[in-house]
mmCIF file of C-alpha atoms (C1' of nucleotides) in Angstrom:
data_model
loop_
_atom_site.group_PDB
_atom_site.id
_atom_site.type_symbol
_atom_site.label_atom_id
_atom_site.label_comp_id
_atom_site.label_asym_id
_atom_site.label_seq_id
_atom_site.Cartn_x
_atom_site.Cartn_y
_atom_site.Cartn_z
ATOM 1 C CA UNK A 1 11.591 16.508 28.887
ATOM 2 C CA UNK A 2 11.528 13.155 27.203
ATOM 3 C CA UNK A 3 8.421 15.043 26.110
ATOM 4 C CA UNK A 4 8.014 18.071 27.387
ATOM 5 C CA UNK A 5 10.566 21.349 26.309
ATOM 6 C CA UNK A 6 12.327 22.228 29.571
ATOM 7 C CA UNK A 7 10.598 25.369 28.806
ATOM 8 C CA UNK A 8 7.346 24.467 28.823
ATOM 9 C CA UNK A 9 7.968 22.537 32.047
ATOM 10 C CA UNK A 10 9.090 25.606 33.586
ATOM 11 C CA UNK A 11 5.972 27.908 32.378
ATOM 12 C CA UNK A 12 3.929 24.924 33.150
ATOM 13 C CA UNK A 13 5.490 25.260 36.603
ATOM 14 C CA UNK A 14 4.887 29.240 37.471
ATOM 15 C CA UNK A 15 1.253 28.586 35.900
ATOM 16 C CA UNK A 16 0.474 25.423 38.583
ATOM 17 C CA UNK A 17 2.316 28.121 41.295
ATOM 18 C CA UNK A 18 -0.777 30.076 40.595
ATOM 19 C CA UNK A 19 -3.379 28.027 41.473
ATOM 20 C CA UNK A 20 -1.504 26.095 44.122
ATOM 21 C CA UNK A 21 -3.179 27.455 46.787
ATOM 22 C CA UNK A 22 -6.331 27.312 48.875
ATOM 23 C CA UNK A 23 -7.724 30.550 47.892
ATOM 24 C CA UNK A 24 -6.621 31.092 44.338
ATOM 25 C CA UNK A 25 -7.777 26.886 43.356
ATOM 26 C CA UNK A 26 -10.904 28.229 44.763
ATOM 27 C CA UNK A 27 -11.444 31.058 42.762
ATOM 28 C CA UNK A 28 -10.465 29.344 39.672
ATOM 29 C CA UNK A 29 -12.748 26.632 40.183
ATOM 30 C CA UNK A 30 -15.854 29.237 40.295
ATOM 31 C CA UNK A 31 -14.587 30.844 37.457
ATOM 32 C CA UNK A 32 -14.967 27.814 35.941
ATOM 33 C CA UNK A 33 -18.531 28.577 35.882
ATOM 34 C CA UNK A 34 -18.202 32.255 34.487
ATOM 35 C CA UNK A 35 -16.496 35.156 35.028
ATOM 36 C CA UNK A 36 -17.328 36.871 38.307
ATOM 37 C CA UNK A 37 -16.586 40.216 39.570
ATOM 38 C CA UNK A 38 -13.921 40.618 42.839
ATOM 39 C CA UNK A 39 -17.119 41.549 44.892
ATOM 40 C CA UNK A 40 -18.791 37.919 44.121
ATOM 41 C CA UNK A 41 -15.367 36.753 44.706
ATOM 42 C CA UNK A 42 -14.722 37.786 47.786
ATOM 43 C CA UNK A 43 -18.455 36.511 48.975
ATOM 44 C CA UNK A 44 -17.048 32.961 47.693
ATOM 45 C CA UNK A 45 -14.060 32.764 49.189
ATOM 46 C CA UNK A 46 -14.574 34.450 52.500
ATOM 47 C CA UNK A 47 -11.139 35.988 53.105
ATOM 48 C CA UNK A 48 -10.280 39.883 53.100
ATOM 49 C CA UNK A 49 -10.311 41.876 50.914
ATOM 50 C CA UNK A 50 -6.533 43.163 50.731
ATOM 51 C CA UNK A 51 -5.981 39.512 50.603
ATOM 52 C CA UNK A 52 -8.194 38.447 47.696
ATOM 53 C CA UNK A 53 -6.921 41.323 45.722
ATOM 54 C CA UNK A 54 -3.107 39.874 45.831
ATOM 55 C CA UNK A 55 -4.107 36.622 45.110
ATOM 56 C CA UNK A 56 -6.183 37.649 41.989
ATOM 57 C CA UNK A 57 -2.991 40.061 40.991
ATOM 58 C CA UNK A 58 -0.680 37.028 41.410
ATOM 59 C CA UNK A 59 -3.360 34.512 39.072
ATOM 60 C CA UNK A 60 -3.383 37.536 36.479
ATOM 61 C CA UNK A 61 0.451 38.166 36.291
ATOM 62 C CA UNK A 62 0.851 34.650 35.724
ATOM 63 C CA UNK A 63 -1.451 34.797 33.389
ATOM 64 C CA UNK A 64 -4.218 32.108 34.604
ATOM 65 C CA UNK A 65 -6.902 34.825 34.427
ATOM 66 C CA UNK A 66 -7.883 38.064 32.797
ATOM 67 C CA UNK A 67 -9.649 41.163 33.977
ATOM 68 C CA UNK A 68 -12.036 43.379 32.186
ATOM 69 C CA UNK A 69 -13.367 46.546 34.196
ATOM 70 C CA UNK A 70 -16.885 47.357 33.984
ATOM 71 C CA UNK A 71 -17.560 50.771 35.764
ATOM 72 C CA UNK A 72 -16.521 50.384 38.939
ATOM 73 C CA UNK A 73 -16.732 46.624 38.749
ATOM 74 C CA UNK A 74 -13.641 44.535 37.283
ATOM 75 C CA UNK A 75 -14.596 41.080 35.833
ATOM 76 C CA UNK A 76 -11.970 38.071 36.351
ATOM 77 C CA UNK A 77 -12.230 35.459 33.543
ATOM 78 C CA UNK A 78 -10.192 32.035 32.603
ATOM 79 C CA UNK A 79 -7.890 33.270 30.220
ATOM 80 C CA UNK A 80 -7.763 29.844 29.027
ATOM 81 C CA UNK A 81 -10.769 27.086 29.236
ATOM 82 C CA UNK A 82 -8.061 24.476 29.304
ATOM 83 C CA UNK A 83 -7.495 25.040 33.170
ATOM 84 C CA UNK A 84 -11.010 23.191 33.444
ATOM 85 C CA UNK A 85 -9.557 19.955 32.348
ATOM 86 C CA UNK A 86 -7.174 20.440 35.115
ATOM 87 C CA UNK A 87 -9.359 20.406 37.378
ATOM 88 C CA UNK A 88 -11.752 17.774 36.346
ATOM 89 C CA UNK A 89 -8.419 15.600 36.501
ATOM 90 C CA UNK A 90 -8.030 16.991 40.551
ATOM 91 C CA UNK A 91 -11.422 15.751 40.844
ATOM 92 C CA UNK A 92 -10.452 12.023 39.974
ATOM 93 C CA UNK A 93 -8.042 12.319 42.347
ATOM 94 C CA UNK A 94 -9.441 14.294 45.435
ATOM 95 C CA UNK A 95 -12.542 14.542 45.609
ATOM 96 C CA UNK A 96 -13.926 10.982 46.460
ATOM 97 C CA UNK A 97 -17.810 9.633 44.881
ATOM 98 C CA UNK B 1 -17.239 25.090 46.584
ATOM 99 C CA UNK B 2 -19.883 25.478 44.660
ATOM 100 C CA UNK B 3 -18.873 22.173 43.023
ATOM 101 C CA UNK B 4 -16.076 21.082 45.074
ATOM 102 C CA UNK B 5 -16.133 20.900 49.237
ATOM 103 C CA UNK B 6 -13.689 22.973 50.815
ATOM 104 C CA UNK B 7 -11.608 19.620 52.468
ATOM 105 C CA UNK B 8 -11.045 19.056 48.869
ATOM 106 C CA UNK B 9 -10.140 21.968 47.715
ATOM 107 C CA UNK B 10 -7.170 22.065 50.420
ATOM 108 C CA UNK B 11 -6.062 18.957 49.769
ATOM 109 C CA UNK B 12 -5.992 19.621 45.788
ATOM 110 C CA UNK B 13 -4.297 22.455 46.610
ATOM 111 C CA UNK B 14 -1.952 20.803 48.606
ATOM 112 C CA UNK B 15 -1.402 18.202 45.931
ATOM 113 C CA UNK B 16 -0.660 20.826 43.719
ATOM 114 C CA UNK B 17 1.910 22.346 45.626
ATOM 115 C CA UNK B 18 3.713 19.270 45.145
ATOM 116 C CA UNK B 19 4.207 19.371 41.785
ATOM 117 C CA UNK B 20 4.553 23.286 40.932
ATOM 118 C CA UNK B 21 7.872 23.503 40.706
ATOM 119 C CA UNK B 22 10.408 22.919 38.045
ATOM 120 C CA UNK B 23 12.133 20.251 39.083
ATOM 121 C CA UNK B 24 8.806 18.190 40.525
ATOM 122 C CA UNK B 25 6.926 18.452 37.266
ATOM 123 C CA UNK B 26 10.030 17.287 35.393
ATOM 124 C CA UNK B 27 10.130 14.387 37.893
ATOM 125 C CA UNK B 28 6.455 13.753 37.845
ATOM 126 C CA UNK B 29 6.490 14.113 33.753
ATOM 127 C CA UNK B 30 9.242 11.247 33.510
ATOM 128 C CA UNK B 31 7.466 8.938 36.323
ATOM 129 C CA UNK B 32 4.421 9.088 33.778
ATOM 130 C CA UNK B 33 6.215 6.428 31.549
ATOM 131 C CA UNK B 34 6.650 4.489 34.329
ATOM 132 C CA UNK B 35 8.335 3.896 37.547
ATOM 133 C CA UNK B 36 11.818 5.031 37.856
ATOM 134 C CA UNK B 37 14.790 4.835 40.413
ATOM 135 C CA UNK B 38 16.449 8.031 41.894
ATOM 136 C CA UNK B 39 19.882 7.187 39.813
ATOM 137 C CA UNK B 40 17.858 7.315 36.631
ATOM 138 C CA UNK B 41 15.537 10.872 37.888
ATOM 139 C CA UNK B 42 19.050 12.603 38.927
ATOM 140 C CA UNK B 43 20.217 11.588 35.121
ATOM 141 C CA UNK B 44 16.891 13.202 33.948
ATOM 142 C CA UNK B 45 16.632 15.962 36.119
ATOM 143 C CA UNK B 46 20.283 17.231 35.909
ATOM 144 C CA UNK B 47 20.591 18.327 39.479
ATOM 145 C CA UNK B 48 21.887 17.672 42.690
ATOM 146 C CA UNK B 49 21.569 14.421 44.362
ATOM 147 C CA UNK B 50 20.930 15.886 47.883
ATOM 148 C CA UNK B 51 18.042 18.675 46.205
ATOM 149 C CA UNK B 52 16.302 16.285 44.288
ATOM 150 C CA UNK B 53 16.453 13.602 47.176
ATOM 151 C CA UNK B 54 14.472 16.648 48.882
ATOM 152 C CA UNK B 55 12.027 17.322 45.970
ATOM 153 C CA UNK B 56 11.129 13.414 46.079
ATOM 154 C CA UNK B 57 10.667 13.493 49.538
ATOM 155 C CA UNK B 58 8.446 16.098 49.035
ATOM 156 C CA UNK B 59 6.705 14.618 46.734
ATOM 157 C CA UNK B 60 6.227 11.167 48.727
ATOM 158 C CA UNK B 61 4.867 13.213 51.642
ATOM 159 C CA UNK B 62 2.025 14.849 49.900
ATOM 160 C CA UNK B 63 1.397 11.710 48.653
ATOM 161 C CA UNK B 64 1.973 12.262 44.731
ATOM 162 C CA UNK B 65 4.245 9.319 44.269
ATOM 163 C CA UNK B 66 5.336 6.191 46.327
ATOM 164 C CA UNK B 67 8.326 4.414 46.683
ATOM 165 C CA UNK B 68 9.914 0.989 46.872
ATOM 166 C CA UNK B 69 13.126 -0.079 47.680
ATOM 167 C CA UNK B 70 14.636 -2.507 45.602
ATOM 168 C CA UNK B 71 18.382 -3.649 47.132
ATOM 169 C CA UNK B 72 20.417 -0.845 46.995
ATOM 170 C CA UNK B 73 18.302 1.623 44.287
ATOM 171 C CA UNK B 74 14.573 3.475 45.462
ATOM 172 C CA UNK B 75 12.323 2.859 42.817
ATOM 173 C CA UNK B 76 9.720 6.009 42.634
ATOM 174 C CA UNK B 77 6.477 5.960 41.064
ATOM 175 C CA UNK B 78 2.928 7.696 40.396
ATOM 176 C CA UNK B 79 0.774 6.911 42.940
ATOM 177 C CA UNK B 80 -2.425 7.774 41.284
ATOM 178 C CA UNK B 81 -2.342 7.506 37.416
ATOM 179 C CA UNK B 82 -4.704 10.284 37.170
ATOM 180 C CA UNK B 83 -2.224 13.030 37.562
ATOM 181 C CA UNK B 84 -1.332 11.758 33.981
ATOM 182 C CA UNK B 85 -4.817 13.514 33.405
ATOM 183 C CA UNK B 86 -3.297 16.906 34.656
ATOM 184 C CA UNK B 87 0.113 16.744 32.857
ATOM 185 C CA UNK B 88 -2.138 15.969 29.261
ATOM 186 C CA UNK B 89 -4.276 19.342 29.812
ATOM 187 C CA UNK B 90 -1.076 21.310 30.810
ATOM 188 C CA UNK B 91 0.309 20.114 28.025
ATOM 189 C CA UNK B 92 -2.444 21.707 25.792
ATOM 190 C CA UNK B 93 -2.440 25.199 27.935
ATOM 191 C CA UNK B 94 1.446 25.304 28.002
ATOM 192 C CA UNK B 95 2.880 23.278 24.985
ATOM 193 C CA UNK B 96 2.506 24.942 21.639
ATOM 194 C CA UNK B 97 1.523 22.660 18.856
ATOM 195 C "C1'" DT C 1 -17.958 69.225 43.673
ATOM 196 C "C1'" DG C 2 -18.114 65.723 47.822
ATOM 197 C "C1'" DA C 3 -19.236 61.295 49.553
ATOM 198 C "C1'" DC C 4 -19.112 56.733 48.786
ATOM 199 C "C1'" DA C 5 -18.191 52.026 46.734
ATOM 200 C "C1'" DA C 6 -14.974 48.760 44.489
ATOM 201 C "C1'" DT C 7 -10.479 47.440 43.841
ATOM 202 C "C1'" DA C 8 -5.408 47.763 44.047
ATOM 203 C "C1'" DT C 9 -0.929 48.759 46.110
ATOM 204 C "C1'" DG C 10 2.905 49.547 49.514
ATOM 205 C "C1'" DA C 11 4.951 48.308 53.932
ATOM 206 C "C1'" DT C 12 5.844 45.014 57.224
ATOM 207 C "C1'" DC C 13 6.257 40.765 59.686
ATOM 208 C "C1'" DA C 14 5.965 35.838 60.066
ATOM 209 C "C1'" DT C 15 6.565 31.770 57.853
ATOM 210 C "C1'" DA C 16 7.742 28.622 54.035
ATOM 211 C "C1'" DT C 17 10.600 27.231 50.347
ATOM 212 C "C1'" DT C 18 14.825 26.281 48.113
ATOM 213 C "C1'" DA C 19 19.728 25.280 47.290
ATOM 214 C "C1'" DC C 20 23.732 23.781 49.192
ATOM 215 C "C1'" DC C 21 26.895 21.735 52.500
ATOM 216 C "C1'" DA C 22 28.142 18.043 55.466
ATOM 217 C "C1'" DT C 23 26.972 13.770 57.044
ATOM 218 C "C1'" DA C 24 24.185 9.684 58.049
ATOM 219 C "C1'" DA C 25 21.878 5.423 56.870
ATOM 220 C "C1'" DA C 26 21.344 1.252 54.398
ATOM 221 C "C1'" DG C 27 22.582 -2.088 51.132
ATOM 222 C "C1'" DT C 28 26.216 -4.636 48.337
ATOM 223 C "C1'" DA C 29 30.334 -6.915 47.503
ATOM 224 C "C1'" DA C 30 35.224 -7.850 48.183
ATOM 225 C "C1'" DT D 1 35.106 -6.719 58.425
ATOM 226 C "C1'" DT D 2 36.159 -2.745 55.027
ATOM 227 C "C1'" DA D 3 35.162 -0.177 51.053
ATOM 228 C "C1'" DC D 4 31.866 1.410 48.110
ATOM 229 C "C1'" DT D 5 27.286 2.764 46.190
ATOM 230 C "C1'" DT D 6 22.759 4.662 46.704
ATOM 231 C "C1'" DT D 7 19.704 7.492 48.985
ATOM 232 C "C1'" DA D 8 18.155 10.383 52.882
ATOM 233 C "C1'" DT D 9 18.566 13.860 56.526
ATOM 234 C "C1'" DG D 10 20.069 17.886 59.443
ATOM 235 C "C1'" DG D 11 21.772 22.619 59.342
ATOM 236 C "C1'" DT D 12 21.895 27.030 57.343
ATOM 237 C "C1'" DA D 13 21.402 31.086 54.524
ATOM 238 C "C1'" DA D 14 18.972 33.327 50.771
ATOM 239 C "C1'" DT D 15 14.792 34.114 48.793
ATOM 240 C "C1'" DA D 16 9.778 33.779 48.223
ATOM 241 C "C1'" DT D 17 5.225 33.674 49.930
ATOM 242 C "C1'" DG D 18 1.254 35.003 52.646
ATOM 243 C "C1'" DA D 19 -1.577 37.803 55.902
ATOM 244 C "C1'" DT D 20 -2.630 42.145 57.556
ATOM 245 C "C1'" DC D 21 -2.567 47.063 58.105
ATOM 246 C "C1'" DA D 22 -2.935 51.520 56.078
ATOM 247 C "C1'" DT D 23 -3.655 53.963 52.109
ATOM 248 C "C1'" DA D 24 -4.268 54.951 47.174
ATOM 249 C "C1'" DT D 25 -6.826 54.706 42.906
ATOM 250 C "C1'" DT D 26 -10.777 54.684 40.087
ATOM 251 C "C1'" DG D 27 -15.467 55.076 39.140
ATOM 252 C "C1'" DT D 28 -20.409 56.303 40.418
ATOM 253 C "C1'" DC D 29 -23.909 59.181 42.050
ATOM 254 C "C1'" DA D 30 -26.019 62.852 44.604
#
DNA sequence: TGACAATATGATCATATTACCATAAAGTAA
DNA sequence: TTACTTTATGGTAATATGATCATATTGTCA
């Protein structure tokens, strides 16, 4: 708070809560690459469907992605390209050369 | 996947769950300046010594920060200066100009 | 219209997380 | 040694999270 609002911290906070996990890091790390409909989704992260869906409802309402429907189709997107820095910083520290 | 193997992904996400929560990211945020003892983090953090003892240990375990005793004080501190990386793009998602 | 495909939601159960209390452990200093 | 300070740990209760089942919703197409 030195230099972050206690605010901030705290939406900072929910928004890591949504990626935190196995499934939803993975999904935003293909977004990364475009937006992608729940059917490619679920073909990338192997899990059920039922499952997927909650975990893509949970990343929207905390606002880490947006939707757009297209027919019978709905398209997840970053909501903000920012998130990709965040992960390029995981990458220093997890993923080894 | 695509980009990142899925070992990695858990353990990002793992990572991540060590710092998505209030109190963490405040501790984590104040580490950033540099190494700090628990006295000093339970000044900073404005909570109780028992909880935040938790949230350090926490911490330790997923390996996000490491510790050193010095006499009668712990002195925390980042373990990997990269997660300074993660707080700087938060920052520009979550911190309005 | 009916059948089907894609996605979301409600219910439920198991498990994890968190805050708080009491207490323990370890170091210092008289 | 005793008293005190700093930090950690065990127990517990409330709440949150996650997986799975069944079902609903919405759109397409014949």
């Amino acid at each position: 708070m030195n230099q972050i609002a206690k605010e901030d911290v705290l939406a900072a906070s929910e928004g890591l809560k949504a990626i935190a996990h196995e499934i939803r890091l993975t999904v935003l790390c293909h977004l990364l690459q475009g937006p992608m409909t729940v059917s490619e989704l679920l073909k990338a992260t192997e899990t059920e469907q039922t499952n997927l869906s909650k975990h893509l409802s949970k990343m929207r309402m905390l606002g880490v992605v947006e939707t757009e429907k297209q027919g019978n189709f709905v398209q997840y997107r970053i909501a903000n390209p920012d998130w990709g820095e965040v992960i390029n910083a995981l990458k220093k520290i997890y993923c080894p050369d």
